[in-house]
Amino acid sequence: MVFSSITFLFVFLPLTLIIYYLCPQKLKNIWLLITSLVFYAFGEPMYIILLISSIVVNYGSGLLIGRARDKASPGMEKLVLVLSLVLNLGALGVFKYLDLGIALASSVAKLFGSTGFMAVGLALPIGISFFTFQGLSYVIDVYRGKVQVQKNPLYFGMYIALFPQLIAGPIVRYSDVETEIATRKITADMLGDGMERFIMGLCKKVLIANICGEMVTSLAAASKGGNGTVCMAWISAIAYMLQIYFDFSGYSDMAIGIGLMLGFHFPENFLHPYESKNITEFWNRWHITLSSFFKEYVYIPLGGNRKGVARQIFNLFIVWALTGLWHGAGANFIAWGIYYFLFLVLEKFVLMKYCEKWPTVIKHIYTLIVVLFGWVLFSNTTWEGLVTQLKAMFGIGVSFISGASKFYGAEYGILLIIFALFATTLPKKLYDKCPGVVRILLGLIGFGLSVALLINGSYNPFLYFRF
C-alpha cells in the first residue's frame, strides 16, 4: 500500500487517525502497532514474520545489553552487540544481496571451467533496509549509553513498525523519538501542519514525479530501434532527475506530515538539494537521514578524518561503497556510490580551493551536471543501457534532433522547466507569504487534482520501494 493510493487516502489513513484520536493515551501505541503491522502485511503478507523477527531481535538485544551493564559485564555487552549486528546484517544480506553473491561466485567458478550457480531469486522485502537500520541504531545507541533501554515490547514494536516511515524512510533513529514514544501531545498546530505537509508531499508525488515518470517511459519507448536523439536522451535524463527527487522527497514529506498528525517529529530528509553549489553540499541536503546514519555509525567509528589523509580517503571509500550497495545489489549502484566517492575526494583535496572562486551560477551548473550523470548511472541496471544512453547524450551514433524529439521537446520542455522551479526554494517562499485562507485553498486544489489523477491514471510507481 502506497501513500498515494485511493485505499490509503480514503480508507486506511482516515480510519487509523479517527480511532487513534479516540483511543486513551495508554492504547495509542498499541493501536499504532496493530495498524502498522496491517499496513506492512497489506503489501508483504509473507514477510510480516521478518519484520516481527527484527522487532524481537533488537528489543531482546537492548534488554540484554542493559542487564549486562547492570552486572558490570562489558564483555557480555559487546557480545550481544556483535550478535545483533550479525543477525540484522545477516538478514539484510540474505534477502537483498544473496543473489549478488551467487552471481559473483558463479563468475569466479566459470573462470575455472565450472557451470556456475543458480540464483535463489528471493523477493526483496519492502522497507528492509529502513527498518534494519532503525533497529541497528537503537541497539548501538543503547550500547553507547545514548538512549535508555525500552522495556515495553509493544512500544518498541511500534517504533520499528511505525507505518509512516516503515517502508521508505526517513530513517528515524530511536533517539529522534525516544521521549515521544511514551508521551506525546498533539496540538491543533501540529495537526494542521501535518495535513499541510502531507498534501505537499502528495502533490510532489502525483502531480510532478508521476508525470516525469511517464515522460521517461514514453521517451524510452520512442528511442527504441535506433530512433533516439541527443535531445531525447537529455530530456529523459532531466525528467528522471526530477522524478526521483519529487518521488522520494514527496514520500518523505508525507511521512513527516503523518508523523506530526500522530504527535511525532521526524527528522527532515531533503533540503532542496538541487540548489547545492558542490557535491558535498548536495549530500548534506539529499537523503539526510541516510547520510547521517553512515556518518554516525560507519565513518566516525572507522576513524573519520582523525587518522590522516590516507585513512580518511579509505574511510570515505567504505562509506560510499556501502551507500551504493544499500540502494541495491547491482553493479550500477556500487558504481554510483564510488562515482560520488571520487567526486567528494576530488572536491575535498583538489577542486575546493578553485571552486570557491567560481561564480555561483557556475557552481550550480557543475553540481547539477555531476548529479545528472550520477542519476544516469543509477537508473541503468545494465551495461548496455548505460552505454546506449551515454552515447546518445554525447551524440555518438545518433542525430541531434528529429521530428519526434521536436514533438517531445515542445510537449515536455515547459513542464520540466516548471517542475525544476518547484525543486527550488522559490515556490516555498511565495507559499509562506500567502494568507492562511489562500494556503488552505491551494491545499484543497492540490489534493483534488492529485486524487483526480490517481483515479484516472494507472501510472503510480514508487522508486524507493526497491531500495
PDB file of C-alpha atoms in Angstrom, residues 74-331:
ATOM      1  CA  PRO A  74      31.275  -5.092  29.299  1.00  0.00           C
ATOM      2  CA  GLY A  75      32.312  -8.305  27.570  1.00  0.00           C
ATOM      3  CA  MET A  76      28.717  -9.537  27.532  1.00  0.00           C
ATOM      4  CA  GLU A  77      27.522  -6.126  26.266  1.00  0.00           C
ATOM      5  CA  LYS A  78      29.920  -6.345  23.341  1.00  0.00           C
ATOM      6  CA  LEU A  79      28.952  -9.964  22.606  1.00  0.00           C
ATOM      7  CA  VAL A  80      25.253  -9.051  22.436  1.00  0.00           C
ATOM      8  CA  LEU A  81      26.040  -6.083  20.191  1.00  0.00           C
ATOM      9  CA  VAL A  82      28.035  -8.285  17.813  1.00  0.00           C
ATOM     10  CA  LEU A  83      25.289 -10.930  17.704  1.00  0.00           C
ATOM     11  CA  SER A  84      22.706  -8.226  16.980  1.00  0.00           C
ATOM     12  CA  LEU A  85      24.844  -6.859  14.151  1.00  0.00           C
ATOM     13  CA  VAL A  86      25.290 -10.351  12.700  1.00  0.00           C
ATOM     14  CA  LEU A  87      21.562 -11.141  12.839  1.00  0.00           C
ATOM     15  CA  ASN A  88      20.437  -7.777  11.422  1.00  0.00           C
ATOM     16  CA  LEU A  89      23.026  -7.535   8.689  1.00  0.00           C
ATOM     17  CA  GLY A  90      22.740 -11.273   8.011  1.00  0.00           C
ATOM     18  CA  ALA A  91      19.018 -10.974   7.290  1.00  0.00           C
ATOM     19  CA  LEU A  92      19.666  -7.932   5.103  1.00  0.00           C
ATOM     20  CA  GLY A  93      22.418  -9.814   3.295  1.00  0.00           C
ATOM     21  CA  VAL A  94      20.320 -12.906   2.622  1.00  0.00           C
ATOM     22  CA  PHE A  95      17.265 -11.111   1.285  1.00  0.00           C
ATOM     23  CA  LYS A  96      18.994  -8.275  -0.531  1.00  0.00           C
ATOM     24  CA  TYR A  97      22.459  -9.463  -1.526  1.00  0.00           C
ATOM     25  CA  LEU A  98      22.405 -13.276  -1.700  1.00  0.00           C
ATOM     26  CA  ASP A  99      21.868 -13.370  -5.455  1.00  0.00           C
ATOM     27  CA  LEU A 100      24.641 -10.819  -5.968  1.00  0.00           C
ATOM     28  CA  GLY A 101      26.995 -13.073  -4.013  1.00  0.00           C
ATOM     29  CA  ILE A 102      25.877 -16.103  -6.034  1.00  0.00           C
ATOM     30  CA  ALA A 103      26.439 -14.182  -9.284  1.00  0.00           C
ATOM     31  CA  LEU A 104      29.961 -13.223  -8.223  1.00  0.00           C
ATOM     32  CA  ALA A 105      30.694 -16.811  -7.157  1.00  0.00           C
ATOM     33  CA  SER A 106      29.366 -18.064 -10.491  1.00  0.00           C
ATOM     34  CA  SER A 107      31.652 -15.674 -12.377  1.00  0.00           C
ATOM     35  CA  VAL A 108      34.648 -16.970 -10.451  1.00  0.00           C
ATOM     36  CA  ALA A 109      33.546 -20.588 -10.949  1.00  0.00           C
ATOM     37  CA  LYS A 110      33.219 -20.099 -14.716  1.00  0.00           C
ATOM     38  CA  LEU A 111      36.809 -18.867 -14.867  1.00  0.00           C
ATOM     39  CA  PHE A 112      37.825 -22.337 -13.657  1.00  0.00           C
ATOM     40  CA  GLY A 113      35.564 -24.198 -16.053  1.00  0.00           C
ATOM     41  CA  SER A 114      32.578 -24.761 -13.750  1.00  0.00           C
ATOM     42  CA  THR A 115      28.981 -24.143 -14.802  1.00  0.00           C
ATOM     43  CA  GLY A 116      28.305 -21.683 -12.011  1.00  0.00           C
ATOM     44  CA  PHE A 117      25.416 -21.493  -9.580  1.00  0.00           C
ATOM     45  CA  MET A 118      21.721 -20.796  -9.911  1.00  0.00           C
ATOM     46  CA  ALA A 119      20.280 -17.634  -8.338  1.00  0.00           C
ATOM     47  CA  VAL A 120      17.833 -18.160  -5.476  1.00  0.00           C
ATOM     48  CA  GLY A 121      15.517 -15.360  -6.595  1.00  0.00           C
ATOM     49  CA  LEU A 122      14.232 -14.271  -3.178  1.00  0.00           C
ATOM     50  CA  ALA A 123      11.739 -11.414  -3.354  1.00  0.00           C
ATOM     51  CA  LEU A 124      13.057  -8.258  -1.698  1.00  0.00           C
ATOM     52  CA  PRO A 125      11.002  -7.440   1.424  1.00  0.00           C
ATOM     53  CA  ILE A 126       9.707  -3.882   1.194  1.00  0.00           C
ATOM     54  CA  GLY A 127      11.480  -1.461   3.534  1.00  0.00           C
ATOM     55  CA  ILE A 128      14.011  -3.996   4.860  1.00  0.00           C
ATOM     56  CA  SER A 129      16.884  -1.510   4.530  1.00  0.00           C
ATOM     57  CA  PHE A 130      14.966   1.093   6.537  1.00  0.00           C
ATOM     58  CA  PHE A 131      13.683  -0.979   9.440  1.00  0.00           C
ATOM     59  CA  THR A 132      17.000  -2.852   9.705  1.00  0.00           C
ATOM     60  CA  PHE A 133      18.907   0.422  10.063  1.00  0.00           C
ATOM     61  CA  GLN A 134      16.420   1.684  12.630  1.00  0.00           C
ATOM     62  CA  GLY A 135      16.830  -1.455  14.730  1.00  0.00           C
ATOM     63  CA  LEU A 136      20.618  -1.216  14.468  1.00  0.00           C
ATOM     64  CA  SER A 137      20.635   2.439  15.502  1.00  0.00           C
ATOM     65  CA  TYR A 138      18.680   1.552  18.653  1.00  0.00           C
ATOM     66  CA  VAL A 139      20.941  -1.333  19.706  1.00  0.00           C
ATOM     67  CA  ILE A 140      24.140   0.622  19.008  1.00  0.00           C
ATOM     68  CA  ASP A 141      22.875   3.685  20.875  1.00  0.00           C
ATOM     69  CA  VAL A 142      21.853   1.544  23.857  1.00  0.00           C
ATOM     70  CA  TYR A 143      25.350   0.038  23.832  1.00  0.00           C
ATOM     71  CA  ARG A 144      26.869   3.526  23.707  1.00  0.00           C
ATOM     72  CA  GLY A 145      24.608   4.722  26.519  1.00  0.00           C
ATOM     73  CA  LYS A 146      22.994   7.378  24.347  1.00  0.00           C
ATOM     74  CA  VAL A 147      19.434   6.129  24.875  1.00  0.00           C
ATOM     75  CA  GLN A 148      17.614   4.270  27.612  1.00  0.00           C
ATOM     76  CA  VAL A 149      16.555   0.649  27.163  1.00  0.00           C
ATOM     77  CA  GLN A 150      12.924   0.408  26.046  1.00  0.00           C
ATOM     78  CA  LYS A 151      11.410  -2.239  28.317  1.00  0.00           C
ATOM     79  CA  ASN A 152       7.911  -2.214  26.864  1.00  0.00           C
ATOM     80  CA  PRO A 153       7.916  -4.625  23.866  1.00  0.00           C
ATOM     81  CA  LEU A 154       4.744  -3.106  22.395  1.00  0.00           C
ATOM     82  CA  TYR A 155       6.236   0.387  22.462  1.00  0.00           C
ATOM     83  CA  PHE A 156       9.445  -0.822  20.850  1.00  0.00           C
ATOM     84  CA  GLY A 157       7.496  -2.777  18.241  1.00  0.00           C
ATOM     85  CA  MET A 158       5.528   0.362  17.438  1.00  0.00           C
ATOM     86  CA  TYR A 159       8.776   2.314  16.943  1.00  0.00           C
ATOM     87  CA  ILE A 160      10.195  -0.208  14.446  1.00  0.00           C
ATOM     88  CA  ALA A 161       6.934  -0.854  12.595  1.00  0.00           C
ATOM     89  CA  LEU A 162       5.506   2.709  12.675  1.00  0.00           C
ATOM     90  CA  PHE A 163       3.899   2.852   9.245  1.00  0.00           C
ATOM     91  CA  PRO A 164       4.679   6.436   8.101  1.00  0.00           C
ATOM     92  CA  GLN A 165       8.412   5.765   7.846  1.00  0.00           C
ATOM     93  CA  LEU A 166       8.418   1.955   7.747  1.00  0.00           C
ATOM     94  CA  ILE A 167       8.936   1.261   4.068  1.00  0.00           C
ATOM     95  CA  ALA A 168      10.751   4.308   2.696  1.00  0.00           C
ATOM     96  CA  GLY A 169      12.054   6.469   5.487  1.00  0.00           C
ATOM     97  CA  PRO A 170      13.157   8.898   6.577  1.00  0.00           C
ATOM     98  CA  ILE A 171      15.409   6.721   8.754  1.00  0.00           C
ATOM     99  CA  VAL A 172      14.135   7.637  12.212  1.00  0.00           C
ATOM    100  CA  ARG A 173      16.676   6.793  14.876  1.00  0.00           C
ATOM    101  CA  TYR A 174      15.374   5.858  18.303  1.00  0.00           C
ATOM    102  CA  SER A 175      16.988   8.976  19.783  1.00  0.00           C
ATOM    103  CA  ASP A 176      14.869  11.117  17.427  1.00  0.00           C
ATOM    104  CA  VAL A 177      11.597   9.995  19.028  1.00  0.00           C
ATOM    105  CA  GLU A 178      12.646   8.488  22.370  1.00  0.00           C
ATOM    106  CA  THR A 179      10.731  10.985  24.501  1.00  0.00           C
ATOM    107  CA  GLU A 180       7.669  10.960  22.218  1.00  0.00           C
ATOM    108  CA  ILE A 181       7.178   7.197  22.313  1.00  0.00           C
ATOM    109  CA  ALA A 182       5.870   7.164  25.875  1.00  0.00           C
ATOM    110  CA  THR A 183       4.147  10.555  25.947  1.00  0.00           C
ATOM    111  CA  ARG A 184       3.335  12.979  23.169  1.00  0.00           C
ATOM    112  CA  LYS A 185       0.898  15.790  22.743  1.00  0.00           C
ATOM    113  CA  ILE A 186      -0.920  16.634  19.528  1.00  0.00           C
ATOM    114  CA  THR A 187      -1.797  20.302  19.198  1.00  0.00           C
ATOM    115  CA  ALA A 188      -4.071  21.928  16.645  1.00  0.00           C
ATOM    116  CA  ASP A 189      -0.994  23.499  15.032  1.00  0.00           C
ATOM    117  CA  MET A 190       0.709  20.100  14.715  1.00  0.00           C
ATOM    118  CA  LEU A 191      -2.399  18.617  13.137  1.00  0.00           C
ATOM    119  CA  GLY A 192      -2.721  21.498  10.679  1.00  0.00           C
ATOM    120  CA  ASP A 193       0.989  21.467   9.837  1.00  0.00           C
ATOM    121  CA  GLY A 194       0.887  17.710   9.393  1.00  0.00           C
ATOM    122  CA  MET A 195      -2.038  17.833   6.982  1.00  0.00           C
ATOM    123  CA  GLU A 196      -0.389  20.650   5.041  1.00  0.00           C
ATOM    124  CA  ARG A 197       2.926  18.789   4.818  1.00  0.00           C
ATOM    125  CA  PHE A 198       1.196  15.582   3.749  1.00  0.00           C
ATOM    126  CA  ILE A 199      -0.696  17.314   0.932  1.00  0.00           C
ATOM    127  CA  MET A 200       2.510  18.997  -0.253  1.00  0.00           C
ATOM    128  CA  GLY A 201       4.188  15.603  -0.439  1.00  0.00           C
ATOM    129  CA  LEU A 202       1.205  14.067  -2.219  1.00  0.00           C
ATOM    130  CA  CYS A 203       1.276  16.837  -4.833  1.00  0.00           C
ATOM    131  CA  LYS A 204       5.015  16.337  -5.356  1.00  0.00           C
ATOM    132  CA  LYS A 205       4.483  12.621  -5.875  1.00  0.00           C
ATOM    133  CA  VAL A 206       1.369  12.630  -8.032  1.00  0.00           C
ATOM    134  CA  LEU A 207       1.458  15.948  -9.888  1.00  0.00           C
ATOM    135  CA  ILE A 208       5.193  16.019 -10.626  1.00  0.00           C
ATOM    136  CA  ALA A 209       7.008  12.698 -10.030  1.00  0.00           C
ATOM    137  CA  ASN A 210       4.383  10.549 -11.745  1.00  0.00           C
ATOM    138  CA  ILE A 211       4.242  12.868 -14.759  1.00  0.00           C
ATOM    139  CA  CYS A 212       8.054  12.880 -15.019  1.00  0.00           C
ATOM    140  CA  GLY A 213       8.000   9.084 -14.828  1.00  0.00           C
ATOM    141  CA  GLU A 214       5.548   8.904 -17.709  1.00  0.00           C
ATOM    142  CA  MET A 215       7.892  11.147 -19.703  1.00  0.00           C
ATOM    143  CA  VAL A 216      10.807   8.781 -19.070  1.00  0.00           C
ATOM    144  CA  THR A 217       8.710   5.775 -20.122  1.00  0.00           C
ATOM    145  CA  SER A 218       7.459   7.468 -23.298  1.00  0.00           C
ATOM    146  CA  LEU A 219      10.932   8.629 -24.307  1.00  0.00           C
ATOM    147  CA  ALA A 220      12.396   5.157 -23.725  1.00  0.00           C
ATOM    148  CA  ALA A 221       9.740   3.633 -25.985  1.00  0.00           C
ATOM    149  CA  ALA A 222      10.275   6.290 -28.663  1.00  0.00           C
ATOM    150  CA  SER A 223      14.060   5.794 -28.609  1.00  0.00           C
ATOM    151  CA  LYS A 224      13.959   2.056 -29.309  1.00  0.00           C
ATOM    152  CA  GLY A 225      15.279   0.718 -32.567  1.00  0.00           C
ATOM    153  CA  GLY A 226      17.863   3.449 -33.004  1.00  0.00           C
ATOM    154  CA  ASN A 227      15.277   6.232 -33.116  1.00  0.00           C
ATOM    155  CA  GLY A 228      16.743   8.169 -30.200  1.00  0.00           C
ATOM    156  CA  THR A 229      18.395  11.562 -30.491  1.00  0.00           C
ATOM    157  CA  VAL A 230      20.662  13.731 -28.355  1.00  0.00           C
ATOM    158  CA  CYS A 231      17.705  15.899 -27.357  1.00  0.00           C
ATOM    159  CA  MET A 232      15.558  12.941 -26.336  1.00  0.00           C
ATOM    160  CA  ALA A 233      18.386  11.437 -24.258  1.00  0.00           C
ATOM    161  CA  TRP A 234      18.916  14.686 -22.343  1.00  0.00           C
ATOM    162  CA  ILE A 235      15.192  15.281 -21.821  1.00  0.00           C
ATOM    163  CA  SER A 236      14.872  11.736 -20.466  1.00  0.00           C
ATOM    164  CA  ALA A 237      17.823  12.211 -18.091  1.00  0.00           C
ATOM    165  CA  ILE A 238      16.435  15.509 -16.771  1.00  0.00           C
ATOM    166  CA  ALA A 239      12.952  14.009 -16.364  1.00  0.00           C
ATOM    167  CA  TYR A 240      14.374  11.099 -14.322  1.00  0.00           C
ATOM    168  CA  MET A 241      16.446  13.505 -12.233  1.00  0.00           C
ATOM    169  CA  LEU A 242      13.280  15.393 -11.310  1.00  0.00           C
ATOM    170  CA  GLN A 243      11.208  12.214 -10.929  1.00  0.00           C
ATOM    171  CA  ILE A 244      13.470  10.625  -8.337  1.00  0.00           C
ATOM    172  CA  TYR A 245      13.715  13.847  -6.318  1.00  0.00           C
ATOM    173  CA  PHE A 246       9.988  14.590  -6.205  1.00  0.00           C
ATOM    174  CA  ASP A 247       9.166  10.903  -5.754  1.00  0.00           C
ATOM    175  CA  PHE A 248      11.379  10.407  -2.708  1.00  0.00           C
ATOM    176  CA  SER A 249      11.131  13.883  -1.164  1.00  0.00           C
ATOM    177  CA  GLY A 250       7.364  13.775  -1.678  1.00  0.00           C
ATOM    178  CA  TYR A 251       7.159  10.464   0.179  1.00  0.00           C
ATOM    179  CA  SER A 252       9.353  11.879   2.960  1.00  0.00           C
ATOM    180  CA  ASP A 253       7.068  14.918   3.224  1.00  0.00           C
ATOM    181  CA  MET A 254       4.030  12.665   3.511  1.00  0.00           C
ATOM    182  CA  ALA A 255       5.772  10.573   6.199  1.00  0.00           C
ATOM    183  CA  ILE A 256       6.753  13.675   8.182  1.00  0.00           C
ATOM    184  CA  GLY A 257       3.215  15.030   7.825  1.00  0.00           C
ATOM    185  CA  ILE A 258       1.591  11.823   9.097  1.00  0.00           C
ATOM    186  CA  GLY A 259       4.139  11.781  11.921  1.00  0.00           C
ATOM    187  CA  LEU A 260       3.012  15.247  13.010  1.00  0.00           C
ATOM    188  CA  MET A 261      -0.625  14.156  12.884  1.00  0.00           C
ATOM    189  CA  LEU A 262       0.319  11.300  15.233  1.00  0.00           C
ATOM    190  CA  GLY A 263       2.381  13.513  17.553  1.00  0.00           C
ATOM    191  CA  PHE A 264       5.886  12.624  16.290  1.00  0.00           C
ATOM    192  CA  HIS A 265       8.578  14.941  14.968  1.00  0.00           C
ATOM    193  CA  PHE A 266      10.526  13.041  12.313  1.00  0.00           C
ATOM    194  CA  PRO A 267      13.833  14.458  11.028  1.00  0.00           C
ATOM    195  CA  GLU A 268      13.982  16.311   7.722  1.00  0.00           C
ATOM    196  CA  ASN A 269      15.232  14.253   4.806  1.00  0.00           C
ATOM    197  CA  PHE A 270      15.590  16.779   1.972  1.00  0.00           C
ATOM    198  CA  LEU A 271      16.531  20.471   1.893  1.00  0.00           C
ATOM    199  CA  HIS A 272      16.247  21.493  -1.780  1.00  0.00           C
ATOM    200  CA  PRO A 273      19.369  19.546  -2.831  1.00  0.00           C
ATOM    201  CA  TYR A 274      19.309  20.762  -6.443  1.00  0.00           C
ATOM    202  CA  GLU A 275      20.192  24.245  -5.202  1.00  0.00           C
ATOM    203  CA  SER A 276      23.570  22.981  -3.979  1.00  0.00           C
ATOM    204  CA  LYS A 277      26.804  24.598  -5.131  1.00  0.00           C
ATOM    205  CA  ASN A 278      29.007  21.496  -4.771  1.00  0.00           C
ATOM    206  CA  ILE A 279      28.654  17.754  -4.276  1.00  0.00           C
ATOM    207  CA  THR A 280      29.495  17.898  -0.569  1.00  0.00           C
ATOM    208  CA  GLU A 281      26.608  20.318  -0.040  1.00  0.00           C
ATOM    209  CA  PHE A 282      24.353  18.161  -2.200  1.00  0.00           C
ATOM    210  CA  TRP A 283      24.843  15.201   0.142  1.00  0.00           C
ATOM    211  CA  ASN A 284      24.159  17.428   3.145  1.00  0.00           C
ATOM    212  CA  ARG A 285      20.758  18.134   1.587  1.00  0.00           C
ATOM    213  CA  TRP A 286      19.827  14.795  -0.082  1.00  0.00           C
ATOM    214  CA  HIS A 287      18.517  11.819   1.934  1.00  0.00           C
ATOM    215  CA  ILE A 288      19.888  13.482   5.061  1.00  0.00           C
ATOM    216  CA  THR A 289      18.957  10.663   7.421  1.00  0.00           C
ATOM    217  CA  LEU A 290      20.899   8.084   5.382  1.00  0.00           C
ATOM    218  CA  SER A 291      23.995  10.301   5.200  1.00  0.00           C
ATOM    219  CA  SER A 292      23.696  10.946   8.940  1.00  0.00           C
ATOM    220  CA  PHE A 293      23.396   7.200   9.649  1.00  0.00           C
ATOM    221  CA  PHE A 294      26.554   6.306   7.728  1.00  0.00           C
ATOM    222  CA  LYS A 295      28.460   9.203   9.267  1.00  0.00           C
ATOM    223  CA  GLU A 296      27.418   8.300  12.827  1.00  0.00           C
ATOM    224  CA  TYR A 297      27.690   4.512  12.621  1.00  0.00           C
ATOM    225  CA  VAL A 298      30.354   3.869   9.960  1.00  0.00           C
ATOM    226  CA  TYR A 299      32.546   6.867   9.108  1.00  0.00           C
ATOM    227  CA  ILE A 300      33.244   8.110  12.643  1.00  0.00           C
ATOM    228  CA  PRO A 301      33.792   4.613  14.145  1.00  0.00           C
ATOM    229  CA  LEU A 302      36.274   3.906  11.321  1.00  0.00           C
ATOM    230  CA  GLY A 303      38.249   6.942  12.419  1.00  0.00           C
ATOM    231  CA  GLY A 304      36.687   9.677  10.289  1.00  0.00           C
ATOM    232  CA  ASN A 305      39.298  12.294   9.463  1.00  0.00           C
ATOM    233  CA  ARG A 306      41.284  11.777  12.671  1.00  0.00           C
ATOM    234  CA  LYS A 307      43.908   9.325  11.371  1.00  0.00           C
ATOM    235  CA  GLY A 308      45.497  11.089   8.425  1.00  0.00           C
ATOM    236  CA  VAL A 309      44.563  11.738   4.808  1.00  0.00           C
ATOM    237  CA  ALA A 310      45.113   8.191   3.507  1.00  0.00           C
ATOM    238  CA  ARG A 311      42.893   6.687   6.206  1.00  0.00           C
ATOM    239  CA  GLN A 312      40.260   9.377   5.666  1.00  0.00           C
ATOM    240  CA  ILE A 313      40.102   8.562   1.941  1.00  0.00           C
ATOM    241  CA  PHE A 314      39.816   4.853   2.766  1.00  0.00           C
ATOM    242  CA  ASN A 315      37.007   5.587   5.238  1.00  0.00           C
ATOM    243  CA  LEU A 316      35.168   7.654   2.620  1.00  0.00           C
ATOM    244  CA  PHE A 317      35.529   4.819   0.121  1.00  0.00           C
ATOM    245  CA  ILE A 318      33.973   2.329   2.551  1.00  0.00           C
ATOM    246  CA  VAL A 319      31.086   4.693   3.327  1.00  0.00           C
ATOM    247  CA  TRP A 320      30.268   5.410  -0.311  1.00  0.00           C
ATOM    248  CA  ALA A 321      30.645   1.819  -1.458  1.00  0.00           C
ATOM    249  CA  LEU A 322      28.178   0.882   1.288  1.00  0.00           C
ATOM    250  CA  THR A 323      25.893   3.778   0.323  1.00  0.00           C
ATOM    251  CA  GLY A 324      25.737   2.457  -3.219  1.00  0.00           C
ATOM    252  CA  LEU A 325      25.259  -1.120  -2.036  1.00  0.00           C
ATOM    253  CA  TRP A 326      22.494  -0.012   0.357  1.00  0.00           C
ATOM    254  CA  HIS A 327      20.454   1.115  -2.645  1.00  0.00           C
ATOM    255  CA  GLY A 328      20.592  -2.255  -4.333  1.00  0.00           C
ATOM    256  CA  ALA A 329      22.516  -5.407  -5.164  1.00  0.00           C
ATOM    257  CA  GLY A 330      23.597  -4.224  -8.589  1.00  0.00           C
ATOM    258  CA  ALA A 331      26.862  -3.149 -10.158  1.00  0.00           C
TER     259      ALA A 331
END
